[in-house]
Short mmCIF file of C-alpha atoms in Angstrom, two decimals:
data_model
loop_
_atom_site.label_atom_id
_atom_site.label_comp_id
_atom_site.label_asym_id
_atom_site.label_seq_id
_atom_site.Cartn_x
_atom_site.Cartn_y
_atom_site.Cartn_z
CA MET A 1 -45.05 -45.93 27.37
CA ILE A 2 -45.82 -44.87 23.83
CA SER A 3 -49.43 -45.17 22.71
CA LEU A 4 -49.64 -46.24 19.09
CA ARG A 5 -53.10 -44.71 18.85
CA ASN A 6 -51.73 -41.30 19.79
CA VAL A 7 -48.87 -41.69 17.34
CA TRP A 8 -51.37 -42.51 14.60
CA ILE A 9 -53.58 -39.50 15.48
CA VAL A 10 -50.57 -37.19 15.10
CA ALA A 11 -49.58 -38.88 11.83
CA GLU A 12 -53.13 -38.62 10.50
CA ARG A 13 -53.19 -34.90 11.24
CA ASP A 14 -50.00 -34.45 9.21
CA LEU A 15 -51.50 -36.42 6.34
CA ARG A 16 -54.44 -34.02 6.27
CA THR A 17 -52.19 -30.94 6.52
CA PHE A 18 -50.31 -32.10 3.43
CA LEU A 19 -53.25 -31.20 1.20
CA GLN A 20 -52.64 -27.51 1.86
CA TYR A 21 -49.53 -27.84 -0.33
CA LYS A 22 -51.67 -28.42 -3.42
CA PHE A 23 -49.68 -26.05 -5.62
CA LEU A 24 -46.33 -27.43 -4.54
CA LEU A 25 -47.53 -30.94 -5.24
CA ILE A 26 -48.69 -29.90 -8.70
CA MET A 27 -45.31 -28.25 -9.39
CA ARG A 28 -43.46 -31.36 -8.24
CA ALA A 29 -45.59 -33.59 -10.48
CA ILE A 30 -44.90 -31.36 -13.51
CA TRP A 31 -41.22 -31.33 -12.61
CA PHE A 32 -41.22 -35.13 -12.48
CA LEU A 33 -42.85 -35.43 -15.90
CA ALA A 34 -40.44 -32.92 -17.45
CA GLN A 35 -37.47 -34.69 -15.92
CA ILE A 36 -38.54 -38.07 -17.24
CA ALA A 37 -40.02 -37.17 -20.62
CA LEU A 38 -37.54 -34.51 -21.66
CA PHE A 39 -34.29 -34.57 -19.71
CA GLY A 40 -34.18 -38.34 -19.13
CA LEU A 41 -34.89 -39.27 -22.74
CA ILE A 42 -32.46 -36.80 -24.28
CA VAL A 43 -29.57 -37.38 -21.87
CA ASN A 44 -30.04 -41.11 -22.42
CA ARG A 45 -28.80 -40.54 -26.02
CA MET A 46 -25.99 -38.28 -24.96
CA LEU A 47 -23.99 -40.76 -22.92
CA LYS A 48 -21.18 -43.14 -23.84
CA PRO A 49 -22.30 -46.73 -24.55
CA GLU A 50 -20.14 -48.04 -21.69
CA VAL A 51 -22.34 -46.17 -19.18
CA GLU A 52 -25.22 -48.45 -20.10
CA LEU A 53 -23.04 -51.53 -19.82
CA GLU A 54 -21.81 -50.50 -16.41
CA ILE A 55 -25.18 -49.68 -14.88
CA GLY A 56 -26.78 -52.82 -16.32
CA THR A 57 -29.72 -51.04 -17.94
CA SER A 58 -30.47 -47.95 -20.03
CA TYR A 59 -29.55 -44.64 -18.44
CA PHE A 60 -33.20 -43.65 -18.75
CA ASN A 61 -34.26 -46.46 -16.38
CA PHE A 62 -31.41 -45.64 -14.03
CA TYR A 63 -32.36 -41.97 -14.02
CA ALA A 64 -36.13 -42.56 -13.64
CA ALA A 65 -35.50 -44.65 -10.52
CA GLY A 66 -33.24 -41.93 -9.12
CA ILE A 67 -35.77 -39.18 -9.79
CA ILE A 68 -38.37 -41.02 -7.69
CA ILE A 69 -36.00 -40.94 -4.71
CA THR A 70 -35.29 -37.24 -5.27
CA LEU A 71 -39.03 -36.61 -5.33
CA LEU A 72 -39.57 -38.67 -2.19
CA TYR A 73 -36.84 -36.73 -0.40
CA SER A 74 -37.99 -33.28 -1.51
CA THR A 75 -41.64 -33.84 -0.56
CA THR A 76 -40.77 -35.38 2.81
CA VAL A 77 -38.70 -32.41 3.96
CA PHE A 78 -41.88 -30.25 3.83
CA ILE A 79 -42.60 -31.40 7.38
CA GLY A 80 -39.96 -28.96 8.65
CA TYR A 81 -41.82 -26.07 7.02
CA ASP A 82 -45.03 -27.26 8.72
CA ILE A 83 -43.33 -26.87 12.09
CA TYR A 84 -42.42 -23.26 11.27
CA GLU A 85 -45.96 -22.55 10.07
CA GLU A 86 -47.24 -23.90 13.37
CA ALA A 87 -44.75 -21.85 15.38
CA ASP A 88 -45.79 -18.79 13.40
CA HIS A 89 -49.47 -19.30 14.11
CA GLY A 90 -49.04 -20.40 17.74
CA VAL A 91 -50.21 -23.95 16.98
CA ILE A 92 -47.17 -25.44 18.75
CA GLU A 93 -48.52 -24.33 22.13
CA TYR A 94 -51.84 -25.95 21.24
CA LEU A 95 -50.09 -29.21 20.27
CA LEU A 96 -48.16 -29.18 23.53
CA SER A 97 -51.41 -28.89 25.47
CA LEU A 98 -52.82 -32.10 23.94
CA PRO A 99 -52.84 -35.36 25.91
CA VAL A 100 -50.02 -36.70 23.71
CA SER A 101 -46.47 -37.15 24.99
CA ARG A 102 -43.56 -35.37 23.24
CA LYS A 103 -42.23 -38.75 22.09
CA GLU A 104 -45.58 -39.67 20.55
CA LEU A 105 -45.78 -36.25 18.95
CA VAL A 106 -42.41 -36.45 17.19
CA LEU A 107 -42.81 -40.11 16.30
CA GLY A 108 -46.22 -39.36 14.84
CA ARG A 109 -44.80 -36.45 12.89
CA SER A 110 -41.94 -38.53 11.49
CA ILE A 111 -44.33 -41.26 10.43
CA GLY A 112 -46.91 -38.80 9.10
CA GLY A 113 -44.24 -36.83 7.23
CA GLY A 114 -42.85 -39.97 5.63
CA LEU A 115 -46.19 -41.59 4.93
CA ARG A 116 -47.79 -38.59 3.26
CA SER A 117 -44.93 -38.15 0.81
CA PHE A 118 -45.00 -41.87 0.13
CA ILE A 119 -48.70 -41.66 -0.73
CA TYR A 120 -48.01 -38.66 -2.97
CA VAL A 121 -45.08 -40.32 -4.77
CA SER A 122 -46.86 -43.69 -5.17
CA PRO A 123 -48.55 -43.07 -8.57
CA MET A 124 -45.26 -41.82 -10.02
CA LEU A 125 -43.39 -44.69 -8.42
CA LEU A 126 -45.80 -47.16 -10.01
CA PHE A 127 -45.34 -45.41 -13.36
CA VAL A 128 -41.56 -45.78 -13.09
CA LEU A 129 -41.93 -49.43 -12.09
CA TYR A 130 -44.13 -49.92 -15.14
CA LEU A 131 -41.32 -48.47 -17.29
CA ILE A 132 -38.55 -50.47 -15.65
CA GLY A 133 -40.47 -53.60 -14.68
CA VAL A 134 -40.09 -55.69 -11.53
CA SER A 135 -38.25 -58.97 -11.98
CA ASN A 136 -38.24 -60.19 -8.39
CA PRO A 137 -41.26 -59.27 -6.19
CA LEU A 138 -39.50 -60.32 -2.97
CA GLN A 139 -36.55 -58.07 -3.72
CA PHE A 140 -38.96 -55.29 -4.47
CA MET A 141 -40.82 -55.74 -1.17
CA VAL A 142 -37.53 -55.50 0.76
CA ALA A 143 -36.65 -52.30 -1.10
CA PHE A 144 -40.16 -50.91 -0.63
CA VAL A 145 -40.09 -51.39 3.15
CA SER A 146 -36.62 -49.83 3.30
CA LEU A 147 -37.90 -46.82 1.37
CA PHE A 148 -40.55 -46.33 4.06
CA LEU A 149 -37.78 -46.20 6.64
CA PHE A 150 -35.87 -43.79 4.39
CA ALA A 151 -38.90 -41.48 4.18
CA PHE A 152 -39.39 -41.59 7.98
CA GLY A 153 -35.68 -40.85 8.38
CA VAL A 154 -35.90 -37.83 6.06
CA ALA A 155 -38.91 -36.55 8.04
CA GLY A 156 -36.89 -37.00 11.26
CA PHE A 157 -33.97 -35.18 9.65
CA SER A 158 -36.17 -32.25 8.64
CA ILE A 159 -37.76 -32.09 12.12
CA THR A 160 -34.30 -32.24 13.73
CA LEU A 161 -33.10 -29.31 11.63
CA ALA A 162 -36.28 -27.30 12.21
CA VAL A 163 -36.27 -27.63 16.01
CA SER A 164 -32.49 -27.16 16.29
CA ILE A 165 -32.40 -23.94 14.28
CA LYS A 166 -35.73 -22.33 15.28
CA SER A 167 -35.28 -19.68 12.57
CA SER A 168 -37.32 -20.10 9.40
CA ASP A 169 -34.86 -18.02 7.34
CA LYS A 170 -31.85 -20.06 8.45
CA PHE A 171 -33.80 -23.29 8.01
CA ASP A 172 -34.78 -22.25 4.50
CA ILE A 173 -31.22 -21.47 3.44
CA LEU A 174 -29.74 -24.54 5.13
CA LEU A 175 -32.31 -26.80 3.56
CA GLY A 176 -31.70 -25.14 0.17
CA ILE A 177 -27.98 -25.80 0.41
CA VAL A 178 -28.45 -29.33 1.78
CA ASP A 179 -30.93 -30.00 -1.02
CA ALA A 180 -28.49 -28.73 -3.65
CA LEU A 181 -25.69 -30.92 -2.33
CA ILE A 182 -27.45 -34.04 -1.10
CA VAL A 183 -29.13 -34.74 -4.45
CA ARG A 184 -26.12 -33.97 -6.63
CA LEU A 185 -23.69 -35.77 -4.37
CA SER A 186 -25.65 -39.01 -4.56
CA THR A 187 -26.29 -41.72 -7.12
CA THR A 188 -29.81 -40.48 -7.88
CA LEU A 189 -28.60 -38.88 -11.13
CA TYR A 190 -25.44 -40.77 -12.00
CA PRO A 191 -23.50 -43.83 -10.86
CA LEU A 192 -20.74 -43.58 -8.28
CA VAL A 193 -18.00 -44.73 -10.67
CA TYR A 194 -18.26 -41.59 -12.79
CA MET A 195 -17.85 -39.22 -9.89
CA PRO A 196 -14.45 -37.73 -9.15
CA ALA A 197 -12.90 -39.33 -6.05
CA TYR A 198 -13.51 -36.24 -3.88
CA TYR A 199 -17.26 -36.37 -4.55
CA ARG A 200 -17.41 -40.15 -4.32
CA VAL A 201 -16.31 -40.09 -0.68
CA VAL A 202 -19.41 -38.11 0.28
CA ALA A 203 -21.77 -39.82 -2.17
CA ARG A 204 -20.90 -43.28 -0.85
CA PHE A 205 -22.39 -42.45 2.59
CA ASN A 206 -25.29 -40.36 1.36
CA PRO A 207 -28.73 -41.76 2.40
CA LEU A 208 -30.07 -40.84 -1.06
CA THR A 209 -27.43 -43.11 -2.59
CA PHE A 210 -28.60 -45.98 -0.37
CA ALA A 211 -32.25 -45.35 -1.21
CA ALA A 212 -31.71 -44.91 -4.98
CA ASP A 213 -29.48 -47.96 -5.38
CA LEU A 214 -31.78 -50.07 -3.23
CA PHE A 215 -34.82 -49.02 -5.24
CA ARG A 216 -32.98 -49.93 -8.45
CA TRP A 217 -32.05 -53.30 -6.97
CA GLY A 218 -35.68 -53.80 -5.94
CA ALA A 219 -36.77 -53.07 -9.51
CA GLY A 220 -34.34 -55.67 -10.80
CA ILE A 221 -31.50 -53.41 -11.96
CA GLU A 222 -28.42 -55.23 -10.78
CA SER A 223 -24.93 -54.00 -11.41
CA ALA A 224 -21.57 -54.01 -9.70
CA VAL A 225 -21.52 -50.20 -9.71
CA LEU A 226 -24.56 -50.00 -7.41
CA THR A 227 -24.24 -50.06 -3.63
CA SER A 228 -24.74 -53.59 -2.30
CA PRO A 229 -28.31 -54.07 -0.96
CA ALA A 230 -27.08 -55.17 2.47
CA ILE A 231 -25.01 -52.02 2.90
CA ALA A 232 -27.83 -49.86 1.55
CA ILE A 233 -30.37 -51.38 3.98
CA LEU A 234 -27.93 -50.96 6.86
CA GLY A 235 -27.31 -47.34 5.83
CA ILE A 236 -31.03 -46.58 5.68
CA VAL A 237 -31.72 -48.24 9.05
CA LEU A 238 -28.88 -46.21 10.60
CA PHE A 239 -30.15 -43.01 8.98
CA PHE A 240 -33.70 -43.67 10.17
CA SER A 241 -32.62 -44.59 13.72
CA THR A 242 -30.26 -41.63 14.09
CA PHE A 243 -32.68 -38.98 12.94
CA THR A 244 -35.74 -40.43 14.64
CA PHE A 245 -33.75 -40.56 17.90
CA LEU A 246 -32.31 -37.05 17.40
CA GLY A 247 -35.74 -35.77 16.42
CA ILE A 248 -37.30 -37.17 19.62
CA VAL A 249 -34.52 -35.87 21.89
CA LEU A 250 -34.38 -32.40 20.35
CA HIS A 251 -38.12 -32.12 20.01
CA GLU A 252 -38.54 -32.88 23.72
CA LYS A 253 -35.83 -30.42 24.72
CA ARG A 254 -36.39 -27.53 22.39
CA LEU A 255 -40.03 -27.43 21.40
CA GLU A 256 -41.06 -25.54 24.51
CA GLY A 257 -39.83 -22.10 25.53
CA GLY A 258 -40.56 -20.19 22.34
CA GLY A 259 -37.64 -18.48 20.59
CA TRP A 260 -39.00 -19.24 17.13
CA GLN A 261 -38.03 -16.66 14.53
CA MET B 1 -38.15 8.93 -14.79
CA LYS B 2 -38.03 9.51 -11.03
CA ALA B 3 -41.30 7.62 -10.56
CA ILE B 4 -39.91 4.64 -12.46
CA LEU B 5 -36.82 4.71 -10.26
CA TYR B 6 -39.04 4.56 -7.15
CA VAL B 7 -40.85 1.53 -8.57
CA LEU B 8 -37.49 -0.09 -9.34
CA GLU B 9 -36.21 0.65 -5.85
CA ARG B 10 -39.30 -0.86 -4.23
CA ASP B 11 -39.06 -4.04 -6.28
CA PHE B 12 -35.35 -4.38 -5.54
CA ARG B 13 -36.02 -4.04 -1.81
CA TYR B 14 -38.62 -6.78 -2.07
CA PHE B 15 -36.21 -8.95 -4.01
CA PHE B 16 -33.58 -8.76 -1.29
CA ARG B 17 -36.18 -9.78 1.27
CA TYR B 18 -35.79 -13.20 -0.34
CA ARG B 19 -32.07 -13.20 0.36
CA TRP B 20 -32.25 -16.73 1.75
CA TRP B 21 -34.01 -17.92 -1.35
CA ILE B 22 -31.31 -16.17 -3.43
CA VAL B 23 -28.47 -17.84 -1.52
CA GLY B 24 -30.22 -21.22 -1.81
CA MET B 25 -30.75 -20.78 -5.55
CA LEU B 26 -27.18 -19.63 -6.10
CA SER B 27 -25.83 -22.65 -4.26
CA MET B 28 -28.07 -24.88 -6.38
CA SER B 29 -26.79 -23.31 -9.62
CA LEU B 30 -23.18 -23.67 -8.49
CA ALA B 31 -23.81 -27.27 -7.43
CA ASP B 32 -25.30 -27.94 -10.88
CA LEU B 33 -22.16 -26.59 -12.49
CA PHE B 34 -19.43 -27.88 -10.20
CA ILE B 35 -20.94 -31.25 -9.32
CA MET B 36 -23.54 -32.32 -11.88
CA ALA B 37 -21.79 -30.95 -14.97
CA VAL B 38 -18.41 -32.26 -13.77
CA VAL B 39 -19.82 -35.79 -13.38
CA TYR B 40 -21.69 -35.69 -16.71
CA THR B 41 -18.48 -34.54 -18.41
CA GLY B 42 -17.05 -38.02 -17.78
CA MET B 43 -20.20 -39.73 -19.06
CA VAL B 44 -21.07 -37.77 -22.21
CA LYS B 45 -19.92 -39.02 -25.64
CA GLN B 46 -16.91 -36.97 -26.66
CA GLU B 47 -18.19 -36.24 -30.18
CA ILE B 48 -21.23 -34.45 -28.76
CA THR B 49 -19.36 -31.79 -26.85
CA GLU B 50 -15.84 -31.76 -28.30
CA GLN B 51 -16.48 -28.48 -30.16
CA TYR B 52 -17.16 -26.93 -26.77
CA VAL B 53 -14.03 -28.50 -25.22
CA SER B 54 -16.11 -30.41 -22.64
CA TYR B 55 -19.64 -30.82 -21.33
CA PHE B 56 -18.67 -28.74 -18.31
CA LEU B 57 -17.86 -25.74 -20.51
CA PHE B 58 -20.90 -26.41 -22.70
CA PHE B 59 -23.10 -26.27 -19.60
CA ALA B 60 -21.55 -23.17 -17.97
CA PRO B 61 -23.32 -20.54 -20.17
CA GLY B 62 -26.52 -22.58 -19.82
CA ILE B 63 -26.54 -22.34 -16.05
CA THR B 64 -26.16 -18.56 -16.29
CA ILE B 65 -29.27 -18.43 -18.46
CA THR B 66 -31.35 -20.69 -16.19
CA ALA B 67 -30.40 -18.59 -13.15
CA LEU B 68 -31.33 -15.42 -14.98
CA PHE B 69 -34.63 -16.92 -16.04
CA ALA B 70 -35.51 -18.16 -12.53
CA ALA B 71 -34.74 -14.79 -10.90
CA ALA B 72 -36.55 -12.71 -13.54
CA PHE B 73 -39.57 -14.99 -13.22
CA MET B 74 -40.00 -14.17 -9.53
CA ILE B 75 -41.70 -10.85 -10.16
CA GLY B 76 -44.78 -12.67 -11.47
CA ARG B 77 -45.31 -14.42 -8.14
CA GLU B 78 -45.25 -11.08 -6.32
CA ILE B 79 -47.66 -9.44 -8.74
CA ASN B 80 -50.07 -12.37 -8.55
CA MET B 81 -50.02 -12.03 -4.76
CA GLU B 82 -50.57 -8.24 -4.97
CA ILE B 83 -53.61 -8.71 -7.19
CA ARG B 84 -55.08 -11.38 -4.88
CA ARG B 85 -54.53 -9.27 -1.78
CA GLU B 86 -55.61 -6.09 -3.57
CA ILE B 87 -52.30 -4.36 -2.87
CA SER B 88 -52.62 -3.15 -6.46
CA HIS B 89 -55.29 -0.71 -5.22
CA TYR B 90 -52.73 0.89 -2.97
CA MET B 91 -50.29 1.04 -5.89
CA LEU B 92 -52.91 2.90 -7.94
CA SER B 93 -53.25 5.52 -5.21
CA LEU B 94 -49.57 6.47 -5.59
CA PRO B 95 -48.63 9.60 -7.55
CA VAL B 96 -47.26 7.48 -10.38
CA LYS B 97 -48.74 7.21 -13.86
CA ARG B 98 -50.12 3.81 -14.83
CA TRP B 99 -47.65 3.31 -17.63
CA GLU B 100 -44.76 4.29 -15.35
CA LEU B 101 -45.90 1.74 -12.81
CA ALA B 102 -46.29 -0.97 -15.44
CA PHE B 103 -43.00 -0.15 -17.14
CA GLY B 104 -41.20 0.01 -13.81
CA ARG B 105 -42.48 -3.42 -12.76
CA VAL B 106 -41.42 -5.10 -16.03
CA LEU B 107 -38.04 -3.39 -15.95
CA ALA B 108 -37.52 -4.21 -12.27
CA GLY B 109 -38.16 -7.89 -12.95
CA GLY B 110 -35.57 -7.80 -15.72
CA LEU B 111 -32.96 -5.92 -13.71
CA ARG B 112 -33.40 -8.22 -10.73
CA GLY B 113 -32.66 -11.14 -13.02
CA MET B 114 -29.51 -9.39 -14.23
CA ALA B 115 -28.35 -8.64 -10.68
CA TYR B 116 -28.88 -12.23 -9.59
CA MET B 117 -27.19 -13.65 -12.69
CA THR B 118 -24.01 -11.51 -12.44
CA PRO B 119 -22.01 -13.81 -10.09
CA LEU B 120 -22.86 -16.77 -12.32
CA LEU B 121 -21.84 -14.92 -15.48
CA LEU B 122 -18.52 -14.06 -13.82
CA THR B 123 -18.09 -17.72 -12.87
CA THR B 124 -18.78 -18.71 -16.49
CA LEU B 125 -16.25 -16.18 -17.77
CA LEU B 126 -13.70 -17.49 -15.29
CA VAL B 127 -14.15 -21.16 -16.18
CA THR B 128 -14.07 -20.51 -19.93
CA PHE B 129 -10.90 -18.48 -19.44
CA VAL B 130 -9.24 -21.15 -17.27
CA TRP B 131 -10.22 -24.22 -19.32
CA ALA B 132 -10.58 -22.83 -22.84
CA GLY B 133 -8.31 -19.79 -22.61
CA ASN B 134 -11.00 -17.58 -24.16
CA VAL B 135 -11.66 -14.02 -23.12
CA PRO B 136 -14.42 -12.21 -25.00
CA SER B 137 -13.64 -8.76 -26.42
CA PRO B 138 -15.49 -5.75 -24.93
CA LEU B 139 -17.84 -5.72 -27.93
CA GLN B 140 -18.58 -9.42 -27.58
CA MET B 141 -19.14 -8.92 -23.86
CA LEU B 142 -21.53 -6.09 -24.60
CA ILE B 143 -23.50 -8.30 -26.99
CA ILE B 144 -23.68 -11.09 -24.38
CA VAL B 145 -24.90 -8.70 -21.67
CA LEU B 146 -27.43 -7.14 -24.04
CA ALA B 147 -28.72 -10.58 -25.01
CA LEU B 148 -29.02 -11.53 -21.35
CA PHE B 149 -30.86 -8.30 -20.63
CA LEU B 150 -33.35 -9.02 -23.42
CA ILE B 151 -33.98 -12.51 -22.01
CA SER B 152 -34.41 -11.06 -18.55
CA VAL B 153 -36.90 -8.38 -19.62
CA GLY B 154 -38.82 -10.86 -21.80
CA THR B 155 -38.96 -13.37 -18.94
CA SER B 156 -40.14 -10.69 -16.54
CA GLY B 157 -42.89 -9.76 -19.03
CA LEU B 158 -43.83 -13.40 -19.56
CA SER B 159 -44.11 -14.07 -15.84
CA ILE B 160 -46.17 -10.90 -15.25
CA THR B 161 -48.50 -11.79 -18.14
CA LEU B 162 -48.93 -15.27 -16.69
CA ALA B 163 -49.48 -13.91 -13.20
CA LEU B 164 -52.19 -11.55 -14.42
CA SER B 165 -54.01 -14.21 -16.39
CA THR B 166 -55.55 -15.71 -13.24
CA THR B 167 -56.27 -14.69 -9.66
CA SER B 168 -56.08 -18.31 -8.50
CA PHE B 169 -52.67 -19.03 -7.03
CA GLU B 170 -52.97 -22.76 -7.77
CA LYS B 171 -53.73 -22.11 -11.46
CA TYR B 172 -50.90 -19.60 -11.67
CA VAL B 173 -48.42 -22.01 -10.09
CA THR B 174 -49.52 -24.82 -12.42
CA ALA B 175 -49.20 -22.62 -15.51
CA ARG B 176 -45.84 -21.35 -14.26
CA GLY B 177 -44.67 -24.93 -13.72
CA VAL B 178 -45.56 -25.95 -17.27
CA VAL B 179 -43.95 -22.87 -18.88
CA TYR B 180 -40.93 -23.07 -16.60
CA TYR B 181 -40.08 -26.72 -17.19
CA VAL B 182 -40.92 -26.78 -20.91
CA LEU B 183 -38.65 -23.78 -21.49
CA PHE B 184 -35.93 -25.23 -19.24
CA PHE B 185 -35.79 -28.77 -20.55
CA CYS B 186 -36.85 -28.07 -24.13
CA SER B 187 -33.87 -25.83 -24.74
CA THR B 188 -30.18 -26.15 -25.52
CA VAL B 189 -29.25 -25.30 -21.93
CA PHE B 190 -28.52 -28.93 -21.04
CA TYR B 191 -27.90 -30.52 -24.45
CA PRO B 192 -27.14 -29.38 -28.02
CA LEU B 193 -29.93 -28.91 -30.57
CA ASN B 194 -28.91 -31.80 -32.83
CA LEU B 195 -29.47 -34.21 -29.96
CA ILE B 196 -32.97 -32.82 -29.34
CA GLN B 197 -33.65 -33.26 -33.08
CA ASP B 198 -32.65 -36.93 -32.81
CA VAL B 199 -34.89 -37.71 -29.86
CA MET B 200 -37.87 -35.37 -29.69
CA PRO B 201 -40.89 -34.88 -31.98
CA GLN B 202 -40.80 -31.92 -34.38
CA ALA B 203 -42.97 -29.71 -32.16
CA PHE B 204 -40.42 -29.92 -29.34
CA VAL B 205 -37.57 -29.25 -31.78
CA ILE B 206 -39.26 -26.04 -32.92
CA ILE B 207 -39.76 -24.95 -29.31
CA ALA B 208 -36.13 -25.74 -28.57
CA ARG B 209 -34.84 -23.88 -31.63
CA TYR B 210 -36.75 -20.66 -31.00
CA ASN B 211 -36.76 -20.87 -27.23
CA PRO B 212 -35.11 -17.65 -25.95
CA LEU B 213 -33.15 -19.72 -23.43
CA SER B 214 -31.63 -21.68 -26.32
CA CYS B 215 -30.83 -18.52 -28.27
CA GLY B 216 -29.25 -16.90 -25.22
CA ALA B 217 -27.22 -19.97 -24.27
CA ASP B 218 -26.01 -20.56 -27.86
CA LEU B 219 -25.21 -16.91 -28.39
CA ALA B 220 -23.11 -16.85 -25.21
CA ARG B 221 -21.45 -20.13 -26.22
CA PHE B 222 -20.49 -18.69 -29.59
CA PHE B 223 -18.73 -15.69 -28.06
CA LEU B 224 -17.16 -17.69 -25.22
CA LEU B 225 -16.38 -21.01 -26.91
CA GLY B 226 -16.68 -20.32 -30.65
CA HIS B 227 -19.54 -22.76 -31.23
CA PRO B 228 -22.37 -23.15 -32.40
CA THR B 229 -22.40 -20.66 -35.29
CA PHE B 230 -23.85 -17.28 -34.47
CA GLU B 231 -26.96 -16.50 -36.47
CA PRO B 232 -28.49 -13.00 -36.44
CA VAL B 233 -31.89 -14.65 -36.01
CA MET B 234 -30.84 -15.53 -32.44
CA PHE B 235 -30.61 -11.87 -31.54
CA LEU B 236 -33.80 -11.08 -33.44
CA ASP B 237 -35.55 -13.89 -31.55
CA LEU B 238 -34.48 -12.39 -28.22
CA ALA B 239 -35.48 -8.86 -29.25
CA VAL B 240 -38.93 -10.03 -30.38
CA PHE B 241 -39.37 -12.09 -27.20
CA ALA B 242 -38.42 -9.13 -24.98
CA LEU B 243 -40.50 -6.57 -26.87
CA PHE B 244 -43.57 -8.76 -27.21
CA PHE B 245 -43.78 -9.88 -23.59
CA ALA B 246 -42.74 -6.52 -22.14
CA LEU B 247 -45.53 -4.76 -24.08
CA LEU B 248 -48.06 -7.49 -23.35
CA ALA B 249 -47.24 -7.42 -19.64
CA MET B 250 -47.45 -3.62 -19.50
CA PHE B 251 -50.77 -3.58 -21.30
CA ALA B 252 -52.20 -6.39 -19.12
CA TYR B 253 -50.90 -4.79 -15.93
CA MET B 254 -52.42 -1.40 -16.76
CA LYS B 255 -55.76 -3.06 -17.52
CA ILE B 256 -55.88 -5.46 -14.57
CA VAL B 257 -54.88 -3.09 -11.78
CA GLN B 258 -57.76 -0.79 -12.72
CA LYS B 259 -60.40 -3.54 -12.25
#
């Protein structure tokens, strides 16, 4: 039986831990501003007029919505680094000694990991919504809830990788490569129709594609080139379920016994 | 000279401690070129990049410069950490003159940038050869490498100067973030200058025009793709950038480590 109180205590601890990343959060915020105010505005002028027609809005709006998802993803994966920090300082043994089950621990971490990045991204998300506007509040609420699931799924994904690999060096490189590919092979930066067929195959099933297109739909950007909301929601639910489940199973099996490098 | 070589060797050993970071960064640069630039090539107005054959080829020299910049900038982070943890006191106890230490650190930062950038420069040469059929002459190649070296040394000096300006890691990271992203995005690495002139206020246009990343990218583009026109001021800009920040960093380093 999972105690929601225990899950919340674990999540709350992760929310507090997040503040230690002050400098990374500052860097990310500056990165966001530079992306929007410089890159987004200039590239908006660089593209063919048909791009705007196809995506149903200006490229700037399309890009700003995508950047929020990139930011949400990149701040949520920090949770994996927290696990290595804890292994390094022997905190894992302390966590295992607490009257909290392994399931509650990993569930709390997934929720805490997702929630803290959501709180961090919120002001920037509101800024982007102010730029784009919200035409249908109900649509937006559906997208918003799905983005929560997306963030929890990313946290589960990062935890799964961290506890499977147990080597901070390998985790760092794998996450670097995944980060390089998962963002670029998604619709966060550009629509699916402009990708060569060999990239499109991967991008179509990328959780960042689901999240970015769903967020755009929630903000009222509707276009045939975006992933349909039903498919995007289904994709996010599958992503969340898979990685929360994997995270719980692997966390239970591999957290004990040391072997962290 | 031997003392400087020891300093260089130490900094290179430290650099390769971050081998995972290096692999991650390399994969990110290659993904930018072979995924992002490929997709944008189909989206960009033809008239904007037709002189460069395609956006993909326009972007290739740019990615070499950004990689060089990112790697050369790393030395600042290490020096900031050394000052905070007072490792600089240990450095002062070594039988190495202050100026040798300072010069070695600036040079090491620059050479590390060059070492990291080499695979990307080779990739750029390969893609411009395959898609544009251009092979630079040995003299042109020498000019490109020299220009890249000047950017690398200047960047190393800039990052050391920045790192020495504060002992607070948060302040350093914030300042680094601002410098990093302004120089990255306010340059001709991602888009040509005339486009920046159309969109951005005059202050940003001036930054973009004299930004060493712009000069380096455009200089490489001229020798690899024949456009934009080479202006001697580009080289002068890079030389001034390298000299100014290398001297400033050396002076600041010699002063700070003695405190």
